[in-house]
PDB file of C-alpha atoms in Angstrom:
ATOM      1  CA  ARG A   1       2.260 -37.708   7.938  1.00 92.00           C
ATOM      2  CA  VAL A   2       4.546 -38.829  10.752  1.00 94.00           C
ATOM      3  CA  THR A   3       3.576 -38.081  14.344  1.00 92.00           C
ATOM      4  CA  ARG A   4       5.978 -37.632  17.225  1.00 90.00           C
ATOM      5  CA  LYS A   5       5.298 -41.192  18.378  1.00 91.00           C
ATOM      6  CA  ALA A   6       6.347 -42.541  14.975  1.00 94.00           C
ATOM      7  CA  ALA A   7       9.373 -40.268  14.567  1.00 93.00           C
ATOM      8  CA  ALA A   8      11.772 -43.204  14.790  1.00 95.00           C
ATOM      9  CA  GLY A   9      10.605 -44.209  11.307  1.00 95.00           C
ATOM     10  CA  LEU A  10      11.756 -40.970   9.663  1.00 95.00           C
ATOM     11  CA  PRO A  11      15.279 -42.183   8.688  1.00 95.00           C
ATOM     12  CA  ALA A  12      13.780 -45.172   6.839  1.00 96.00           C
ATOM     13  CA  LEU A  13      11.374 -42.953   4.896  1.00 96.00           C
ATOM     14  CA  LEU A  14      14.153 -40.563   3.919  1.00 96.00           C
ATOM     15  CA  GLU A  15      16.266 -43.518   2.824  1.00 95.00           C
ATOM     16  CA  GLU A  16      13.435 -44.602   0.517  1.00 94.00           C
ATOM     17  CA  GLY A  17      13.450 -41.231  -1.222  1.00 93.00           C
ATOM     18  CA  PHE A  18      10.772 -39.334   0.688  1.00 95.00           C
ATOM     19  CA  ASP A  19      11.461 -35.616   1.098  1.00 95.00           C
ATOM     20  CA  TRP A  20      10.355 -33.093   3.719  1.00 94.00           C
ATOM     21  CA  HIS A  21       7.234 -31.076   2.944  1.00 94.00           C
ATOM     22  CA  HIS A  22       6.463 -29.351   6.258  1.00 94.00           C
ATOM     23  CA  ALA A  23       6.207 -29.844  10.006  1.00 93.00           C
ATOM     24  CA  LYS A  24       3.909 -28.448  12.684  1.00 89.00           C
ATOM     25  CA  PRO A  25       4.365 -28.198  16.461  1.00 90.00           C
ATOM     26  CA  GLU A  26       1.693 -29.259  18.951  1.00 86.00           C
ATOM     27  CA  ARG A  27       0.395 -25.713  19.464  1.00 83.00           C
ATOM     28  CA  ALA A  28      -0.221 -25.173  15.742  1.00 78.00           C
ATOM     29  CA  SER A  29      -2.100 -28.353  14.902  1.00 73.00           C
ATOM     30  CA  GLU A  30      -5.378 -29.773  16.205  1.00 76.00           C
ATOM     31  CA  ALA A  31      -4.102 -33.216  15.198  1.00 75.00           C
ATOM     32  CA  GLY A  32      -0.942 -32.870  17.298  1.00 85.00           C
ATOM     33  CA  SER A  33       2.638 -32.316  16.170  1.00 92.00           C
ATOM     34  CA  TYR A  34       3.771 -34.020  12.977  1.00 94.00           C
ATOM     35  CA  ALA A  35       6.132 -33.951  10.009  1.00 95.00           C
ATOM     36  CA  LEU A  36       4.744 -34.428   6.509  1.00 95.00           C
ATOM     37  CA  LEU A  37       6.916 -36.079   3.868  1.00 96.00           C
ATOM     38  CA  ASN A  38       6.175 -36.717   0.219  1.00 96.00           C
ATOM     39  CA  LEU A  39       7.439 -38.996  -2.542  1.00 95.00           C
ATOM     40  CA  TRP A  40       6.702 -38.008  -6.154  1.00 94.00           C
ATOM     41  CA  LEU A  41       5.969 -41.202  -8.118  1.00 93.00           C
ATOM     42  CA  ALA A  42       5.264 -39.819 -11.596  1.00 91.00           C
ATOM     43  CA  ASP A  43       7.943 -39.773 -14.308  1.00 92.00           C
ATOM     44  CA  THR A  44       7.850 -35.976 -14.348  1.00 94.00           C
ATOM     45  CA  PRO A  45       9.421 -33.246 -12.227  1.00 91.00           C
ATOM     46  CA  ASP A  46       7.847 -32.935  -8.778  1.00 90.00           C
ATOM     47  CA  ASN A  47       5.254 -30.157  -8.952  1.00 91.00           C
ATOM     48  CA  LEU A  48       3.477 -30.759  -5.649  1.00 92.00           C
ATOM     49  CA  PRO A  49       2.669 -27.263  -4.301  1.00 92.00           C
ATOM     50  CA  LEU A  50       5.091 -26.135  -1.623  1.00 90.00           C
ATOM     51  CA  TYR A  51       3.835 -25.558   1.903  1.00 91.00           C
ATOM     52  CA  ALA A  52       2.576 -22.043   2.695  1.00 89.00           C
ATOM     53  CA  ASN A  53       5.538 -19.660   2.828  1.00 91.00           C
ATOM     54  CA  THR A  54       3.945 -16.319   3.694  1.00 94.00           C
ATOM     55  CA  GLN A  55       3.248 -14.942   7.174  1.00 94.00           C
ATOM     56  CA  VAL A  56       0.476 -12.434   7.865  1.00 96.00           C
ATOM     57  CA  GLY A  57       1.193  -9.426  10.031  1.00 96.00           C
ATOM     58  CA  VAL A  58      -1.143  -6.670  11.192  1.00 97.00           C
ATOM     59  CA  GLY A  59      -0.651  -3.178  12.525  1.00 97.00           C
ATOM     60  CA  GLY A  60      -3.255  -0.924  14.101  1.00 98.00           C
ATOM     61  CA  LEU A  61      -3.374   2.764  13.237  1.00 98.00           C
ATOM     62  CA  VAL A  62      -5.618   3.909  16.078  1.00 98.00           C
ATOM     63  CA  LEU A  63      -6.909   7.480  16.313  1.00 97.00           C
ATOM     64  CA  ASN A  64      -8.800   9.018  19.220  1.00 95.00           C
ATOM     65  CA  GLU A  65     -11.302  11.899  19.286  1.00 93.00           C
ATOM     66  CA  LEU A  66      -8.422  14.402  19.551  1.00 94.00           C
ATOM     67  CA  SER A  67      -6.888  13.169  16.271  1.00 94.00           C
ATOM     68  CA  GLU A  68      -3.982  11.624  18.140  1.00 96.00           C
ATOM     69  CA  VAL A  69      -2.381   8.376  17.012  1.00 97.00           C
ATOM     70  CA  LEU A  70      -1.555   5.516  19.386  1.00 97.00           C
ATOM     71  CA  LEU A  71       2.160   4.653  19.471  1.00 96.00           C
ATOM     72  CA  MET A  72       4.430   2.321  21.440  1.00 93.00           C
ATOM     73  CA  LYS A  73       8.114   1.595  21.990  1.00 92.00           C
ATOM     74  CA  GLU A  74       9.046  -2.083  21.885  1.00 87.00           C
ATOM     75  CA  ARG A  75      11.043  -3.730  24.638  1.00 83.00           C
ATOM     76  CA  ILE A  76      12.846  -5.836  22.034  1.00 78.00           C
ATOM     77  CA  SER A  77      13.134  -4.256  18.578  1.00 75.00           C
ATOM     78  CA  ILE A  78      13.690  -5.893  15.219  1.00 75.00           C
ATOM     79  CA  SER A  79      17.063  -4.106  14.974  1.00 76.00           C
ATOM     80  CA  ASP A  80      19.254  -1.686  16.914  1.00 76.00           C
ATOM     81  CA  LYS A  81      18.590   0.982  14.264  1.00 80.00           C
ATOM     82  CA  VAL A  82      14.957   1.383  15.351  1.00 81.00           C
ATOM     83  CA  HIS A  83      15.228   0.549  19.047  1.00 84.00           C
ATOM     84  CA  GLY A  84      13.728   3.299  21.196  1.00 86.00           C
ATOM     85  CA  LEU A  85      11.647   4.776  18.366  1.00 93.00           C
ATOM     86  CA  TRP A  86       7.867   5.050  18.432  1.00 96.00           C
ATOM     87  CA  LYS A  87       5.866   2.665  16.243  1.00 96.00           C
ATOM     88  CA  LEU A  88       2.316   1.457  15.619  1.00 97.00           C
ATOM     89  CA  PRO A  89       1.202  -1.523  17.722  1.00 96.00           C
ATOM     90  CA  GLY A  90       0.988  -4.773  15.795  1.00 95.00           C
ATOM     91  CA  GLY A  91       2.214  -8.315  15.316  1.00 94.00           C
ATOM     92  CA  LEU A  92       1.469 -11.613  13.593  1.00 94.00           C
ATOM     93  CA  ALA A  93      -2.057 -12.900  13.078  1.00 95.00           C
ATOM     94  CA  ASP A  94      -2.827 -16.247  14.703  1.00 92.00           C
ATOM     95  CA  PRO A  95      -3.898 -19.201  12.517  1.00 87.00           C
ATOM     96  CA  GLY A  96      -7.546 -18.770  11.492  1.00 90.00           C
ATOM     97  CA  GLU A  97      -7.703 -15.202  12.835  1.00 95.00           C
ATOM     98  CA  ASP A  98      -9.332 -12.439  10.779  1.00 96.00           C
ATOM     99  CA  LEU A  99      -7.273  -9.321  10.067  1.00 97.00           C
ATOM    100  CA  VAL A 100      -9.584  -6.967  11.974  1.00 96.00           C
ATOM    101  CA  THR A 101      -9.701  -9.326  14.964  1.00 96.00           C
ATOM    102  CA  ALA A 102      -5.929  -9.717  14.990  1.00 97.00           C
ATOM    103  CA  ALA A 103      -5.409  -5.956  14.849  1.00 97.00           C
ATOM    104  CA  SER A 104      -7.799  -5.340  17.771  1.00 96.00           C
ATOM    105  CA  ARG A 105      -6.124  -8.080  19.817  1.00 96.00           C
ATOM    106  CA  GLU A 106      -2.600  -6.803  19.161  1.00 96.00           C
ATOM    107  CA  VAL A 107      -3.550  -3.211  19.990  1.00 95.00           C
ATOM    108  CA  PHE A 108      -5.138  -4.253  23.282  1.00 93.00           C
ATOM    109  CA  GLU A 109      -2.313  -6.619  24.293  1.00 92.00           C
ATOM    110  CA  GLU A 110       0.375  -4.030  23.630  1.00 93.00           C
ATOM    111  CA  THR A 111      -1.337  -0.835  24.789  1.00 93.00           C
ATOM    112  CA  GLY A 112      -4.450  -1.672  26.841  1.00 90.00           C
ATOM    113  CA  VAL A 113      -6.653   0.323  24.439  1.00 93.00           C
ATOM    114  CA  GLN A 114      -9.843  -1.245  23.073  1.00 93.00           C
ATOM    115  CA  SER A 115     -10.506  -0.215  19.494  1.00 95.00           C
ATOM    116  CA  THR A 116     -12.855  -0.775  16.570  1.00 95.00           C
ATOM    117  CA  ALA A 117     -11.509  -1.606  13.108  1.00 96.00           C
ATOM    118  CA  LEU A 118     -12.737   0.583  10.256  1.00 96.00           C
ATOM    119  CA  GLY A 119     -10.882  -0.993   7.336  1.00 96.00           C
ATOM    120  CA  VAL A 120      -7.537  -1.839   5.770  1.00 97.00           C
ATOM    121  CA  LEU A 121      -5.461   1.267   5.076  1.00 97.00           C
ATOM    122  CA  CYS A 122      -2.492  -0.240   3.231  1.00 97.00           C
ATOM    123  CA  ILE A 123      -0.692  -3.510   2.523  1.00 97.00           C
ATOM    124  CA  HIS A 124       3.039  -4.224   2.424  1.00 96.00           C
ATOM    125  CA  HIS A 125       4.285  -7.331   0.580  1.00 96.00           C
ATOM    126  CA  ARG A 126       7.875  -8.106   1.561  1.00 94.00           C
ATOM    127  CA  HIS A 127      10.226 -11.069   1.185  1.00 95.00           C
ATOM    128  CA  GLY A 128      13.158 -12.704   2.973  1.00 91.00           C
ATOM    129  CA  PHE A 129      11.803 -12.647   6.531  1.00 87.00           C
ATOM    130  CA  ARG A 130      12.374 -15.126   9.387  1.00 83.00           C
ATOM    131  CA  HIS A 131      12.868 -18.712   8.173  1.00 85.00           C
ATOM    132  CA  GLY A 132      12.890 -17.454   4.579  1.00 88.00           C
ATOM    133  CA  VAL A 133       9.175 -16.632   4.431  1.00 92.00           C
ATOM    134  CA  SER A 134       7.490 -13.699   2.706  1.00 95.00           C
ATOM    135  CA  ASP A 135       5.428 -11.206   4.682  1.00 94.00           C
ATOM    136  CA  LEU A 136       2.018  -9.642   4.037  1.00 96.00           C
ATOM    137  CA  TYR A 137       1.615  -6.748   6.468  1.00 97.00           C
ATOM    138  CA  PHE A 138      -1.834  -5.147   6.709  1.00 98.00           C
ATOM    139  CA  THR A 139      -2.324  -1.824   8.486  1.00 98.00           C
ATOM    140  CA  VAL A 140      -5.858  -1.510   9.850  1.00 98.00           C
ATOM    141  CA  ARG A 141      -7.303   1.927  10.514  1.00 98.00           C
ATOM    142  CA  MET A 142      -9.044   1.917  13.897  1.00 97.00           C
ATOM    143  CA  THR A 143     -10.955   4.127  16.312  1.00 96.00           C
ATOM    144  CA  ALA A 144     -10.216   4.086  20.034  1.00 95.00           C
ATOM    145  CA  GLU A 145     -13.228   3.010  22.100  1.00 90.00           C
ATOM    146  CA  LYS A 146     -12.242   2.891  25.739  1.00 72.00           C
ATOM    147  CA  GLY A 147      -9.505   1.946  28.117  1.00 65.00           C
ATOM    148  CA  SER A 148      -6.587   3.944  29.405  1.00 73.00           C
ATOM    149  CA  ILE A 149      -3.226   3.304  27.821  1.00 80.00           C
ATOM    150  CA  LYS A 150      -0.870   1.129  29.782  1.00 77.00           C
ATOM    151  CA  THR A 151       2.320   3.060  30.373  1.00 73.00           C
ATOM    152  CA  GLU A 152       4.170  -0.203  29.805  1.00 71.00           C
ATOM    153  CA  THR A 153       3.292  -3.821  29.005  1.00 78.00           C
ATOM    154  CA  SER A 154       5.127  -7.118  28.568  1.00 81.00           C
ATOM    155  CA  GLU A 155       5.914  -6.082  24.965  1.00 82.00           C
ATOM    156  CA  ALA A 156       6.032  -2.284  25.245  1.00 88.00           C
ATOM    157  CA  GLN A 157       8.406  -0.209  27.334  1.00 89.00           C
ATOM    158  CA  ALA A 158       6.265   2.893  26.701  1.00 92.00           C
ATOM    159  CA  VAL A 159       2.888   3.794  25.165  1.00 93.00           C
ATOM    160  CA  THR A 160       1.629   7.245  24.198  1.00 94.00           C
ATOM    161  CA  TRP A 161      -0.842   9.307  22.179  1.00 95.00           C
ATOM    162  CA  MET A 162       0.872  11.660  19.713  1.00 96.00           C
ATOM    163  CA  PRO A 163      -0.838  14.338  17.580  1.00 97.00           C
ATOM    164  CA  LEU A 164      -1.276  12.927  14.082  1.00 97.00           C
ATOM    165  CA  ALA A 165       0.425  15.897  12.421  1.00 97.00           C
ATOM    166  CA  GLU A 166       3.448  15.519  14.702  1.00 97.00           C
ATOM    167  CA  ALA A 167       3.701  11.766  14.176  1.00 97.00           C
ATOM    168  CA  LYS A 168       3.903  12.241  10.401  1.00 96.00           C
ATOM    169  CA  THR A 169       7.216  14.119  10.680  1.00 96.00           C
ATOM    170  CA  SER A 170       8.720  13.322  14.094  1.00 96.00           C
ATOM    171  CA  PRO A 171      12.272  11.888  14.021  1.00 95.00           C
ATOM    172  CA  GLU A 172      11.234   9.876  17.085  1.00 95.00           C
ATOM    173  CA  VAL A 173       8.843   7.762  14.964  1.00 96.00           C
ATOM    174  CA  MET A 174      10.101   4.847  12.847  1.00 95.00           C
ATOM    175  CA  GLU A 175      10.398   5.845   9.187  1.00 95.00           C
ATOM    176  CA  PHE A 176       8.439   2.767   8.076  1.00 94.00           C
ATOM    177  CA  ASN A 177       5.582   3.798  10.364  1.00 96.00           C
ATOM    178  CA  LYS A 178       5.703   7.459   9.335  1.00 97.00           C
ATOM    179  CA  ARG A 179       5.048   6.392   5.743  1.00 96.00           C
ATOM    180  CA  ILE A 180       1.951   4.528   6.959  1.00 97.00           C
ATOM    181  CA  ILE A 181       0.772   7.339   9.250  1.00 97.00           C
ATOM    182  CA  ALA A 182       0.978   9.759   6.299  1.00 97.00           C
ATOM    183  CA  LEU A 183      -1.814   7.691   4.694  1.00 97.00           C
ATOM    184  CA  ALA A 184      -4.105   7.930   7.734  1.00 97.00           C
ATOM    185  CA  GLU A 185      -6.828   9.948   6.001  1.00 94.00           C
ATOM    186  CA  LYS A 186      -6.798   7.991   2.724  1.00 95.00           C
ATOM    187  CA  PRO A 187      -9.734   5.760   1.651  1.00 94.00           C
ATOM    188  CA  LEU A 188     -10.000   2.332   3.257  1.00 96.00           C
ATOM    189  CA  LEU A 189     -10.753  -1.207   2.129  1.00 96.00           C
ATOM    190  CA  ILE A 190     -13.904  -1.883   4.151  1.00 94.00           C
ATOM    191  CA  PRO A 191     -14.540  -5.406   5.579  1.00 94.00           C
ATOM    192  CA  HIS A 192     -17.775  -7.112   4.471  1.00 93.00           C
ATOM    193  CA  ALA A 193     -18.700 -10.442   6.085  1.00 93.00           C
ATOM    194  CA  GLY A 194     -20.367 -13.161   3.990  1.00 94.00           C
ATOM    195  CA  ARG A 195     -19.779 -16.039   1.551  1.00 92.00           C
ATOM    196  CA  HIS A 196     -19.429 -13.652  -1.418  1.00 93.00           C
ATOM    197  CA  GLY A 197     -20.341 -16.288  -4.003  1.00 93.00           C
ATOM    198  CA  SER A 198     -17.681 -18.768  -2.881  1.00 94.00           C
ATOM    199  CA  SER A 199     -18.461 -22.435  -3.517  1.00 93.00           C
ATOM    200  CA  ILE A 200     -15.682 -23.705  -1.227  1.00 93.00           C
ATOM    201  CA  ALA A 201     -15.922 -21.463   1.867  1.00 91.00           C
ATOM    202  CA  LYS A 202     -17.053 -23.398   4.950  1.00 91.00           C
ATOM    203  CA  SER A 203     -18.125 -20.266   6.816  1.00 93.00           C
ATOM    204  CA  ASP A 204     -18.488 -16.525   6.373  1.00 94.00           C
ATOM    205  CA  TYR A 205     -15.311 -14.602   5.720  1.00 95.00           C
ATOM    206  CA  PHE A 206     -14.321 -10.982   5.096  1.00 95.00           C
ATOM    207  CA  LEU A 207     -14.152  -9.398   1.674  1.00 94.00           C
ATOM    208  CA  TYR A 208     -12.263  -6.104   1.801  1.00 94.00           C
ATOM    209  CA  ALA A 209     -13.504  -3.648  -0.809  1.00 94.00           C
ATOM    210  CA  ALA A 210     -12.986   0.050  -1.501  1.00 89.00           C
ATOM    211  CA  THR A 211     -16.723   0.665  -1.807  1.00 74.00           C
ATOM    212  CA  PRO A 212     -19.769  -0.800  -0.011  1.00 62.00           C
ATOM    213  CA  GLU A 213     -20.775  -4.199  -1.367  1.00 54.00           C
TER     214      GLU A 213
END
């Protein structure tokens, strides 16, 4: 592990046959920024596990008491094809953040609505995203608690409630999101906090199951 202060030594390590494993910036590491290199010494092919290569994203499918779904329009869209279309609020989970916590945070940051997570509705597993990583995208079914929607935020140019039935077919809603919204009334994977028999967990974590534990 080479810290920023020792970065001048990197060329010498690479010259000796060390290879890159991963690097972390200051904001992502309690130990400060660093680059980790490795040198396989055995007379066999290097089979040291690669660094984590999957990001975790969350989306919130929030319904209110009128059976309306919470939607937003992004200021900056992933592509021109979907710019200006309505979508579910969501984003990437922070390191160490639970899915249900991340979904509630993203919904509030992007819309101003406080919500309660009920369970995981569906999971997308996709590949070839930014920096070559894979993507696990969890949609969390949620219930609106309180708070008026913000007509616009730093990330959203518009926020609205749309009748669920309309959102399932509207050409103004992203196709990817319409497929998710169509599942709104399907059974959920319910979060259960605990150790769940784990011998390595250092604290409680969530097990998501289709039936009560």
